[in-house]
XYZ file of C-alpha atoms in Angstrom:
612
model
C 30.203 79.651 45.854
C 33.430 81.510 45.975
C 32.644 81.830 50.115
C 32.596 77.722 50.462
C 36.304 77.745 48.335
C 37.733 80.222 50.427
C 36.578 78.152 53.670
C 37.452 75.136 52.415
C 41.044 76.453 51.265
C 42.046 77.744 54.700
C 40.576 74.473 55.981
C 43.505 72.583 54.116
C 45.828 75.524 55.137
C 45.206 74.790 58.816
C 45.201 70.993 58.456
C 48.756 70.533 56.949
C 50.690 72.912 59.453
C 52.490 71.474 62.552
C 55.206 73.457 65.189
C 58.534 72.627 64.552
C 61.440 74.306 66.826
C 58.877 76.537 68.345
C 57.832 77.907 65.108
C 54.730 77.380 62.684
C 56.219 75.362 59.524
C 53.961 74.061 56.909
C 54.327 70.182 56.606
C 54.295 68.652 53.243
C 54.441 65.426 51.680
C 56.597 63.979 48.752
C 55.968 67.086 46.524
C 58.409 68.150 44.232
C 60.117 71.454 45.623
C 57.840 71.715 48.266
C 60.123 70.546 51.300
C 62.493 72.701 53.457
C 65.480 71.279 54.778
C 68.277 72.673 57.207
C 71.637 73.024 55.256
C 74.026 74.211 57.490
C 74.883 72.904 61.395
C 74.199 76.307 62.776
C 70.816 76.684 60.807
C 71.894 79.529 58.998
C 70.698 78.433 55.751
C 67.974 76.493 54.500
C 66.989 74.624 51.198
C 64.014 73.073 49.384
C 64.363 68.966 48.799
C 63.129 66.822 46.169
C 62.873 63.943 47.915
C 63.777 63.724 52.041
C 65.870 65.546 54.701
C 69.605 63.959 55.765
C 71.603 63.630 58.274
C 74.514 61.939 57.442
C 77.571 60.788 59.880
C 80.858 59.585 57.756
C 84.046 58.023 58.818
C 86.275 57.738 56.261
C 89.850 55.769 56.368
C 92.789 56.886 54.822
C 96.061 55.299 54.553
C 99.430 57.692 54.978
C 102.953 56.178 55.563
C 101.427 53.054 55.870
C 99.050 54.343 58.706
C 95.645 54.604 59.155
C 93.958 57.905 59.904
C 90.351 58.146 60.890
C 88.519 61.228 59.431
C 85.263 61.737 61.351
C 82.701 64.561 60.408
C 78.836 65.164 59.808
C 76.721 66.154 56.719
C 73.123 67.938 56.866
C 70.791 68.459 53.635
C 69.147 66.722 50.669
C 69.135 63.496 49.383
C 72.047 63.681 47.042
C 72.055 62.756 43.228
C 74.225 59.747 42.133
C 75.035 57.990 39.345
C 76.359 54.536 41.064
C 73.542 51.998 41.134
C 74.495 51.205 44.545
C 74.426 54.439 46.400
C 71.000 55.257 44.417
C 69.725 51.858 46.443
C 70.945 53.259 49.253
C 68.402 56.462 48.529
C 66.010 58.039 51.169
C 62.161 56.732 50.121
C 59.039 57.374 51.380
C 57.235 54.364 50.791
C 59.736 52.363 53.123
C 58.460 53.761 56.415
C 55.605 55.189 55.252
C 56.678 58.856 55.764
C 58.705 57.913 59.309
C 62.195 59.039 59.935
C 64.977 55.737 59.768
C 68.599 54.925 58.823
C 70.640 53.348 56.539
C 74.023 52.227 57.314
C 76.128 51.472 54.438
C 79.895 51.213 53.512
C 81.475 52.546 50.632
C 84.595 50.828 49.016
C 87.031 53.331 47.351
C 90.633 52.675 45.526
C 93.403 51.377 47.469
C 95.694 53.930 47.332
C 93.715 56.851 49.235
C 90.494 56.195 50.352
C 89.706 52.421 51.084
C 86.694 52.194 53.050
C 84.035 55.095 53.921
C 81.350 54.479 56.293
C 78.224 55.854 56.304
C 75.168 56.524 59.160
C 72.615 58.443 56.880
C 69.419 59.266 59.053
C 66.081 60.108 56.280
C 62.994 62.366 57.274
C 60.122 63.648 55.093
C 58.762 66.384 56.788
C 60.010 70.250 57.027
C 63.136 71.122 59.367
C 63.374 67.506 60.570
C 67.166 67.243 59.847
C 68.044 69.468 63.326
C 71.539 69.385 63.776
C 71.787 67.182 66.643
C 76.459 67.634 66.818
C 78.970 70.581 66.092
C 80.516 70.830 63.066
C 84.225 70.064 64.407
C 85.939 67.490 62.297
C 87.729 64.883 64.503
C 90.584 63.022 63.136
C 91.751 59.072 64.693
C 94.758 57.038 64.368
C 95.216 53.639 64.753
C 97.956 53.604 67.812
C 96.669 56.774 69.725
C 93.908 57.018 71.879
C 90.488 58.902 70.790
C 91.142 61.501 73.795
C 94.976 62.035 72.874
C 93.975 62.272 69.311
C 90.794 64.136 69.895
C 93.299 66.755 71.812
C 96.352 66.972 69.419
C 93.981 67.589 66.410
C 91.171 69.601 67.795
C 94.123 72.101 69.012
C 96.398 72.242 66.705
C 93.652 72.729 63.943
C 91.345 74.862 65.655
C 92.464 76.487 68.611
C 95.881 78.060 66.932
C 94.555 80.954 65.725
C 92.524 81.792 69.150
C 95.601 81.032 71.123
C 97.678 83.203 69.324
C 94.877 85.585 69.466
C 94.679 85.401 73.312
C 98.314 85.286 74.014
C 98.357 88.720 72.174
C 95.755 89.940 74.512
C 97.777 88.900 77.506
C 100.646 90.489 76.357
C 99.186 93.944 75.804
C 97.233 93.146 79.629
C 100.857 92.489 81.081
C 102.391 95.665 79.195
C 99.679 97.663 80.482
C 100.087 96.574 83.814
C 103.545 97.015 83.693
C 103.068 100.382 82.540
C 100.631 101.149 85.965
C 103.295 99.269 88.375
C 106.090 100.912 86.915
C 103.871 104.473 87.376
C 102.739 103.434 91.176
C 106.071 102.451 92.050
C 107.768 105.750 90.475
C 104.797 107.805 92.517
C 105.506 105.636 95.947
C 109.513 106.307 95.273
C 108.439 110.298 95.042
C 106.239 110.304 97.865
C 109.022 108.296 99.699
C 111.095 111.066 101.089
C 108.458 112.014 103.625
C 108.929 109.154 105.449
C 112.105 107.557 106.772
C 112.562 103.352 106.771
C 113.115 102.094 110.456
C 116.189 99.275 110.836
C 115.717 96.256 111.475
C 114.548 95.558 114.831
C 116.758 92.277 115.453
C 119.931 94.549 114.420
C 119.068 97.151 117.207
C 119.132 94.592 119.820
C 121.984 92.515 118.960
C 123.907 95.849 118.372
C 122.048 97.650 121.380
C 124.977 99.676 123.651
C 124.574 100.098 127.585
C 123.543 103.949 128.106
C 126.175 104.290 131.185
C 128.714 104.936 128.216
C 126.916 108.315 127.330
C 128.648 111.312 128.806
C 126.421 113.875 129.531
C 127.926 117.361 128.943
C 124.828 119.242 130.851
C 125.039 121.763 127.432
C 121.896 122.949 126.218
C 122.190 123.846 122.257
C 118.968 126.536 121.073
C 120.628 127.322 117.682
C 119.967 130.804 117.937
C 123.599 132.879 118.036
C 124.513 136.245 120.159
C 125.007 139.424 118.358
C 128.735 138.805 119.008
C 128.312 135.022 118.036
C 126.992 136.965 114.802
C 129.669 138.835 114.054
C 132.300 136.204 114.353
C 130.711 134.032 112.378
C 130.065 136.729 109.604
C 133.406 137.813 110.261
C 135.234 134.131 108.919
C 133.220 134.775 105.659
C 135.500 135.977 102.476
C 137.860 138.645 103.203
C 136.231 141.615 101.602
C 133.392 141.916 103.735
C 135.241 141.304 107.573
C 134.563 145.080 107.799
C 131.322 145.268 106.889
C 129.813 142.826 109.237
C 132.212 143.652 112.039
C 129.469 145.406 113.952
C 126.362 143.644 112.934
C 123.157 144.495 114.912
C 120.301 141.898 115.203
C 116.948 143.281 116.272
C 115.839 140.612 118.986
C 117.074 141.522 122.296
C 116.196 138.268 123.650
C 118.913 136.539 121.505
C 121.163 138.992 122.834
C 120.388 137.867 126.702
C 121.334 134.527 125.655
C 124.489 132.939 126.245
C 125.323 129.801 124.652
C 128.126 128.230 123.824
C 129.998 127.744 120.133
C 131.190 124.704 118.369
C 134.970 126.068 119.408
C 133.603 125.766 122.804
C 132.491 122.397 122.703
C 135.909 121.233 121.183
C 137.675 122.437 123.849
C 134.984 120.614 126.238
C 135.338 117.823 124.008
C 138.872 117.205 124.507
C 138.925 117.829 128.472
C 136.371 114.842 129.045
C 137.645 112.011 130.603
C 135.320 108.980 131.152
C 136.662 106.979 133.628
C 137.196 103.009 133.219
C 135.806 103.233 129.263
C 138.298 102.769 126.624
C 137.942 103.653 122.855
C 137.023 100.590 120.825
C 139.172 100.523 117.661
C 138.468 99.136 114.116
C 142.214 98.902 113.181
C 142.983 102.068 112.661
C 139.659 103.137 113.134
C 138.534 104.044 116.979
C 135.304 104.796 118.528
C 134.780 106.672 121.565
C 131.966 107.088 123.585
C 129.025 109.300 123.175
C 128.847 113.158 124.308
C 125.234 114.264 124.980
C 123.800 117.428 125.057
C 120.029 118.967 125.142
C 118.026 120.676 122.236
C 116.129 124.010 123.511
C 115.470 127.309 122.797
C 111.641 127.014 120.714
C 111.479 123.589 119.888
C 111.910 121.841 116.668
C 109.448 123.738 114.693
C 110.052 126.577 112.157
C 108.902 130.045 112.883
C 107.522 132.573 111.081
C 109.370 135.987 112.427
C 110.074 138.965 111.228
C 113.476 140.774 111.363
C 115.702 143.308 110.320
C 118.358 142.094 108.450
C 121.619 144.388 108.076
C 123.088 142.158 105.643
C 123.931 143.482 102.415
C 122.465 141.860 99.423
C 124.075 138.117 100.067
C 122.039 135.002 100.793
C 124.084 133.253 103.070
C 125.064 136.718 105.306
C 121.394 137.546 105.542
C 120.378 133.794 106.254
C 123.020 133.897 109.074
C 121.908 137.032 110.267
C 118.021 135.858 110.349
C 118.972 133.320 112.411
C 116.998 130.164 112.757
C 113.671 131.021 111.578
C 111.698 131.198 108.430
C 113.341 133.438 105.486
C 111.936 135.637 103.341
C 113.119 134.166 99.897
C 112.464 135.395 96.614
C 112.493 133.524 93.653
C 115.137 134.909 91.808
C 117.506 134.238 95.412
C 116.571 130.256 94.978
C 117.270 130.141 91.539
C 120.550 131.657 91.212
C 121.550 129.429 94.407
C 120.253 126.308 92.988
C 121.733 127.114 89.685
C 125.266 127.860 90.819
C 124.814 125.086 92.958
C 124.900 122.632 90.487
C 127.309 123.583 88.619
C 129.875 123.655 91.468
C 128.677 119.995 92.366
C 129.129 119.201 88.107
C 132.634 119.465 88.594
C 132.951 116.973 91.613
C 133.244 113.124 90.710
C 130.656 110.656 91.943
C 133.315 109.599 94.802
C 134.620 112.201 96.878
C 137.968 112.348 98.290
C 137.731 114.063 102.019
C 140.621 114.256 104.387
C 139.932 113.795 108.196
C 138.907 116.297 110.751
C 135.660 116.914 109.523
C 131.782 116.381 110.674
C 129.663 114.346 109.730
C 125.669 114.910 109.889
C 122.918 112.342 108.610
C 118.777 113.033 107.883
C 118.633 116.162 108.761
C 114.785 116.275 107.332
C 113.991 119.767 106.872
C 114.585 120.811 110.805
C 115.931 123.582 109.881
C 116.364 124.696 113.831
C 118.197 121.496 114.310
C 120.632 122.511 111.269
C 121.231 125.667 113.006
C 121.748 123.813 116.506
C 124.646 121.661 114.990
C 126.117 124.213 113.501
C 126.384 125.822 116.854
C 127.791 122.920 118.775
C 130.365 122.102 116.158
C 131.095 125.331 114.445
C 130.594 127.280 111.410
C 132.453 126.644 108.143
C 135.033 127.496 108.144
C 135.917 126.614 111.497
C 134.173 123.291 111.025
C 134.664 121.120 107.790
C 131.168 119.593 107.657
C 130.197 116.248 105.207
C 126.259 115.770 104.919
C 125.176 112.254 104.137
C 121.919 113.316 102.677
C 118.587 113.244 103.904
C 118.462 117.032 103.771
C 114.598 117.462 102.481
C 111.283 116.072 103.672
C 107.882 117.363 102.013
C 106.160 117.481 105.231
C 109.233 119.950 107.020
C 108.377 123.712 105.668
C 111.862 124.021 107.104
C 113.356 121.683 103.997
C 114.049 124.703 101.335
C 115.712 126.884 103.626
C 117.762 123.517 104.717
C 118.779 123.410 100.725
C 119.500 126.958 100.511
C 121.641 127.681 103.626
C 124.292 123.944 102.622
C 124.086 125.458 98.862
C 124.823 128.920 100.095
C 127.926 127.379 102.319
C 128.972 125.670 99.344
C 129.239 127.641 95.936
C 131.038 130.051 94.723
C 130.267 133.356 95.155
C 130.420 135.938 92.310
C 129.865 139.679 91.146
C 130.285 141.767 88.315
C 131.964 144.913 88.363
C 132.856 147.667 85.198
C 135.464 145.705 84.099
C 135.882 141.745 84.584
C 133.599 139.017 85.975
C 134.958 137.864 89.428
C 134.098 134.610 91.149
C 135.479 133.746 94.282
C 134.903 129.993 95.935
C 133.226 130.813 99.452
C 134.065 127.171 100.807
C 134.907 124.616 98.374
C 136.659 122.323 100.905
C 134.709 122.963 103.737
C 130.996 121.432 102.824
C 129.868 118.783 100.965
C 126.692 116.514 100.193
C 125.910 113.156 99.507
C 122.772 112.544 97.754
C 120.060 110.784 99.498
C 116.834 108.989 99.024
C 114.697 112.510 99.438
C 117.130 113.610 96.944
C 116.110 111.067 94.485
C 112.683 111.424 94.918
C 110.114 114.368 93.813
C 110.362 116.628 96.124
C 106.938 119.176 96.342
C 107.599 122.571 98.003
C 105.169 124.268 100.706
C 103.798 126.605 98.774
C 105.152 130.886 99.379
C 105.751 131.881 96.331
C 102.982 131.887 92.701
C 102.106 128.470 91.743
C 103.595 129.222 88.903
C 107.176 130.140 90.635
C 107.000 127.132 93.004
C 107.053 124.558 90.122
C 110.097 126.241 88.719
C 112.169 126.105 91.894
C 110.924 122.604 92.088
C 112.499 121.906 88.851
C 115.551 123.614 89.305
C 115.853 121.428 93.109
C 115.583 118.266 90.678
C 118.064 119.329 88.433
C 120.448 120.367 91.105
C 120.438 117.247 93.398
C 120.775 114.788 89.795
C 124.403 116.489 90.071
C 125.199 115.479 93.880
C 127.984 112.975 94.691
C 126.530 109.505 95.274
C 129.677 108.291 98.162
C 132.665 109.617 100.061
C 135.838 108.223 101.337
C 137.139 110.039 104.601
C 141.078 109.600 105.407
C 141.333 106.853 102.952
C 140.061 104.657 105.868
C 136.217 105.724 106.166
C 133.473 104.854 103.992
C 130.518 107.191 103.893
C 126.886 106.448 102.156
C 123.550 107.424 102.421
C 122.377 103.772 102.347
C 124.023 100.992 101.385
C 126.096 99.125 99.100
C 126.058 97.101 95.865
C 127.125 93.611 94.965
C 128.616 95.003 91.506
C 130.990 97.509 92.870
C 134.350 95.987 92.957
C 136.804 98.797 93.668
C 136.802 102.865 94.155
C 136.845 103.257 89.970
C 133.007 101.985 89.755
C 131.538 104.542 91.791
C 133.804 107.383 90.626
C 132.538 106.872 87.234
C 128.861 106.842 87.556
C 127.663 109.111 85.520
C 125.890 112.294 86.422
C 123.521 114.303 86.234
C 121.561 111.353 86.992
C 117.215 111.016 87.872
C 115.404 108.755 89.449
C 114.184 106.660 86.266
C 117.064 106.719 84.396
C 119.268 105.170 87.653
C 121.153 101.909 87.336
C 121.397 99.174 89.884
C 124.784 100.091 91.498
C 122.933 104.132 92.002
C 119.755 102.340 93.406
C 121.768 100.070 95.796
C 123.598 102.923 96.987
C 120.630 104.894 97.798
C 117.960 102.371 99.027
C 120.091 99.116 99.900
C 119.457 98.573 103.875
C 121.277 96.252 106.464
C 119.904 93.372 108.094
C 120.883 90.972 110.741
C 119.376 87.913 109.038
C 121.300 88.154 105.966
C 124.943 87.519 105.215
C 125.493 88.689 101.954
C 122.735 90.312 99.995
C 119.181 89.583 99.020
C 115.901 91.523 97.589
C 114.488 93.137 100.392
C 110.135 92.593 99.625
C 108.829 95.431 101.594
C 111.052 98.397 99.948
C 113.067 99.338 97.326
C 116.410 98.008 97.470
C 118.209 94.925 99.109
C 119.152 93.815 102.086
C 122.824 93.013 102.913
C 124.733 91.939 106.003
C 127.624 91.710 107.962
C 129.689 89.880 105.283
C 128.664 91.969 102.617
C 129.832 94.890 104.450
C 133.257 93.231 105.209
C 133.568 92.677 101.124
C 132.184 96.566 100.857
C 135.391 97.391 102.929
C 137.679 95.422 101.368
C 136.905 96.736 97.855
C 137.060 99.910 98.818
C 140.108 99.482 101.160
C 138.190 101.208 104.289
C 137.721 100.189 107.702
C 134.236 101.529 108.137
C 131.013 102.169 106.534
C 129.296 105.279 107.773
C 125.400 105.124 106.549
C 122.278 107.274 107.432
C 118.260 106.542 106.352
C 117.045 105.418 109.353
C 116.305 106.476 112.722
C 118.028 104.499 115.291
C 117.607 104.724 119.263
C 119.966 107.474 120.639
C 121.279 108.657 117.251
C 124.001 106.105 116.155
C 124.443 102.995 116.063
C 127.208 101.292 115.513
C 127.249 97.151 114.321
C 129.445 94.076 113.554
C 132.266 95.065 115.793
C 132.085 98.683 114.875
C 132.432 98.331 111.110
C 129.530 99.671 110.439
C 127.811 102.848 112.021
C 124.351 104.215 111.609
C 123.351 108.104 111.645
C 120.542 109.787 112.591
C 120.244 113.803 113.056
C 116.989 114.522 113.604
C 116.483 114.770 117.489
C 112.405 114.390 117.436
C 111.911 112.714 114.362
C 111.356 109.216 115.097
C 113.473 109.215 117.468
C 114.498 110.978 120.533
C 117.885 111.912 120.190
C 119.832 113.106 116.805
C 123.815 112.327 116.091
C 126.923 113.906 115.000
C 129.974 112.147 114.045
C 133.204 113.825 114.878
C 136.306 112.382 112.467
C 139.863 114.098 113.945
C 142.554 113.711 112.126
C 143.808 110.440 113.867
C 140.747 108.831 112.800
C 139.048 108.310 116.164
C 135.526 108.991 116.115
C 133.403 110.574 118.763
C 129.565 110.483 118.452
C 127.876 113.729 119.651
C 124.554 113.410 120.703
C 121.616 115.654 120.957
C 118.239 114.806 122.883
C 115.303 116.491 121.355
C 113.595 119.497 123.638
C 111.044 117.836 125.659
C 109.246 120.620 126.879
């Protein structure tokens, strides 16, 4: 008997349960408690009804400032309670559709002073889970003189989408400072990897300023760099007085130098001043002239530093042993660059940002760690301090192994030299107004050093480079009349005070605009004044802007270096401004020299690199 219960039990069980959403739900008539309804529009939540399962869509009008505003929103649940004899008429039952879904629409009359009408579309169901919310749950608000869409989008916004804007525009902002962050870091890296590689004029400026080569006066010298043992001893011999003696009868242990006759700077002076080129006159930039070119040929071994070893004579002096070693690569050690470097900025801490040079003087562009070429130069003009030599910068490259001995052997011409003995501290200025140096872009930048020395050692000396060249000079003006930059020039410099008070020491993030425009500003053919050059760091200015340049500084001509032009130099706009290359072989085949006399005439030397 109990068998046939059971059986007839699950019989029922199986008879009153349908699938509803994809799920097995038990279906139930008008029971009391028996009946599960959705609650909530995202089905969270579910309740047992009395009665039915609503839907219910309401409009209710309000009146505001004598306005009417729509609300619009939807209801799910039970069958509510009520005690107004109307709205209990207006109650779900199942005997009016015999247990089928239908709706009521009704309307709803409230006071007159906040809610006059409500309108309802109430959809009754008997069965379990039949209320499915068919809308979202956003509540839409209408007025009478807007349109559903403008209203739909001023109120859906402004009510719900604040908080998620606000939210997503402080997303965005940490995006863009993070990316800022990584552009800023790039840009920094592509500025320190920068001095390797020199930026190439403007191809429209070369050709409109392009000069016939019949103007070049070839001298027929060739230049190796690499001086006689008597070469030697003069040169050793113009150092400070204390040591003529010593070095009077200096010995160097290559014979082959010895076989070698070439000829000084005082030899090319006198050379200098006996050519005569026929039918070609100086062209003058008021007081300002230019003559034309003097060649002459690189040779001896090339461009490239070698490794030799020699035996120096020297006594314990940097810049008599480096003279003495010639060309080549030195031996240093670490305690040698250090001191240099050290002293070396401090001499250049007590010179302003805008030198003051008098005439008669050399000057020498990119140089880029050709150390061989340095010493060539030096040959064919002369030796400080003979020669009064002004380097525009440019001195370093991180692909030259030549660029630290480069650095050493200006710094060594340049700072004081000093001793100790029992009784005082002596110093003694080698040749304070014989060499100076500009700073340049590979200046600026990180500069990494070819490895000799411990790791350890090298990043030290690296250091101590960086903190040296934040103390060099940013300009020069030669006989009040010449202008002399690495790069360019800056919109915001109005007379000589604004560069003589930049402030130094100075590195490459902490630069302002007029120290960036100095260093990285380039000239351009299709621009008058100035404008942001896209492809580098830096703007691009033209022939006006370098008229204005002159002006505020009360010069005739701007002298810049930084890129490699055809034979060296290259003067544009009637003269007034003159580009410098010195690295014969280095993007280009032929390196420059400026000569400045005293008069203010200008001769270019020239240099062609050694072919063979």
């Amino acid at each position: 008997m109990k068998i046939i219960l059971l059986l007839v039990y699950l019989l029922n069980l199986l008879n009153i349960t349908n699938e509803v959403d994809g799920n097995i739900v038990p279906e139930y008539e008008n029971n009391n408690n028996e009946l599960l309804c959705y609650s909530k529009l995202d089905k969270s939540r579910v309740v047992r009804c009395e009665t039915a399962c609503v839907q219910k869509t309401l409009i209710s009008r309000y009146k505001i400032d004598l306005e009417y505003d729509f609300d619009f929103y939807y209801r799910i649940g039970c069958e509510s309670k009520s005690l107004n004899d109307k709205l209990n008429e207006m109650k779900c039952d199942w005997n009016q559709s015999n247990g089928s879904d239908y709706t009521i629409d009704y309307m709803i009359k409230g006071d007159e002073i906040r809610n006059p009408r409500l309108f309802v579309r109430k959809t009754c169901c008997f069965h379990a889970y039949c209320n499915k919310p068919k809308m979202n749950s956003r509540r839409y608000w209408f007025q009478k003189d807007q349109s559903m869409l403008t209203i739909l989008r001023n109120k859906y916004n402004s009510r719900h989408l604040l908080l998620p804007v606000i939210f997503a525009l402080f997303i965005l902002l940490i995006i863009y400072g993070i990316l800022t962050f990584i552009m800023s870091w790039w840009k920094t890296k592509q500025l320190a990897e920068g001095g390797k590689k020199c930026k190439e004029l403007e191809l429209e400026l070369i050709q409109e300023s392009k000069f016939p080569e019949s103007i070049i006066q070839d001298l027929k010298l060739e230049v190796t760099g690499c001086l006689t043992v008597r070469e030697t001893a003069f040169v050793l011999s113009q150092l400070p007085d204390y040591d003529k003696m010593k070095h009077s009868r200096v010995k160097s242990a290559s014979t082959e130098e010895s076989t070698k006759e070439s000829k000084t700077g005082k030899t090319l002076k006198i050379t200098e001043s006996e050519v005569v080129v026929e039918g070609k006159t100086m062209r003058k930039v008021r007081n300002v002239f230019l003559k034309p070119a003097l060649k002459t040929n690189a040779a001896g071994w090339g461009h490239i530093l070698w490794n030799t070893i020699r035996t120096i004579n020297s006594p314990n002096d940097i810049l008599y042993r480096m003279i003495e070693h010639g060309p080549y690569r030195y031996p240093f050690t670490a305690l040698e660059l250090l001191s240099l470097f050290e002293e070396t900025a401090y001499r250049m801490a007590d010179e302003p940002s805008l030198l003051q040079i008098d005439a008669d003087i050399t000057v020498i562009g990119d140089i880029r760690g050709r150390y061989t070429d340095l010493h060539r130069w030096l040959q064919l003009t002369g030796w400080p301090p003979e020669n009064r030599i002004l380097f525009l910068g440019g001195i370093l490259d991180r692909d030259e192994p030549g660029s630290i001995e480069c650095l050493a052997l200006i710094c060594a011409l340049k700072v004081v030299e000093y001793f100790y003995n029992h009784f005082s501290f002596l110093i003694q200025c080698r040749f304070p107004n014989h060499v100076f140096l500009l700073r340049g872009e590979p200046e600026t930048s990180l500069f990494r050093m070819i490895e000799r020395l411990n790791p350890v050692i090298t990043r030290a000396i690296q250091s101590c480079i960086k903190r040296m060249c934040s103390h060099i000079p940013f300009a020069a003006i030669i006989g009040k009349s010449i202008l002399a930059v690495y790069s360019g020039f800056s919109p915001m410099i109005r007379k000589k005070k604004d560069i003589h008070d930049l402030f130094r020491p100075v590195k490459l993030e902490d630069m302002n605009a007029v120290e960036r425009h100095i260093i990285y500003n380039q000239p351009s053919s299709k621009v008058r004044m100035y404008r942001p050059n896209p492809n580098s760091e830096g703007d691009l200015f033209g022939e006006e802007a370098v008229k204005r340049a002159c002006k505020s500084m009360r010069c005739n001509t701007m002298i810049r270096g930084q890129s490699h032009v055809p034979f060296g130099y290259l003067p544009c706009w009637n003269d007034r401004l003159i580009n410098l290359w010195s690295a014969p072989g280095y993007g280009s085949n032929y390196g420059a020299v400026l000569y400045i006399s005293k008069e203010l005439v200008i001769t270019p030397i020239l240099m062609e690199k050694q072919l063979t």
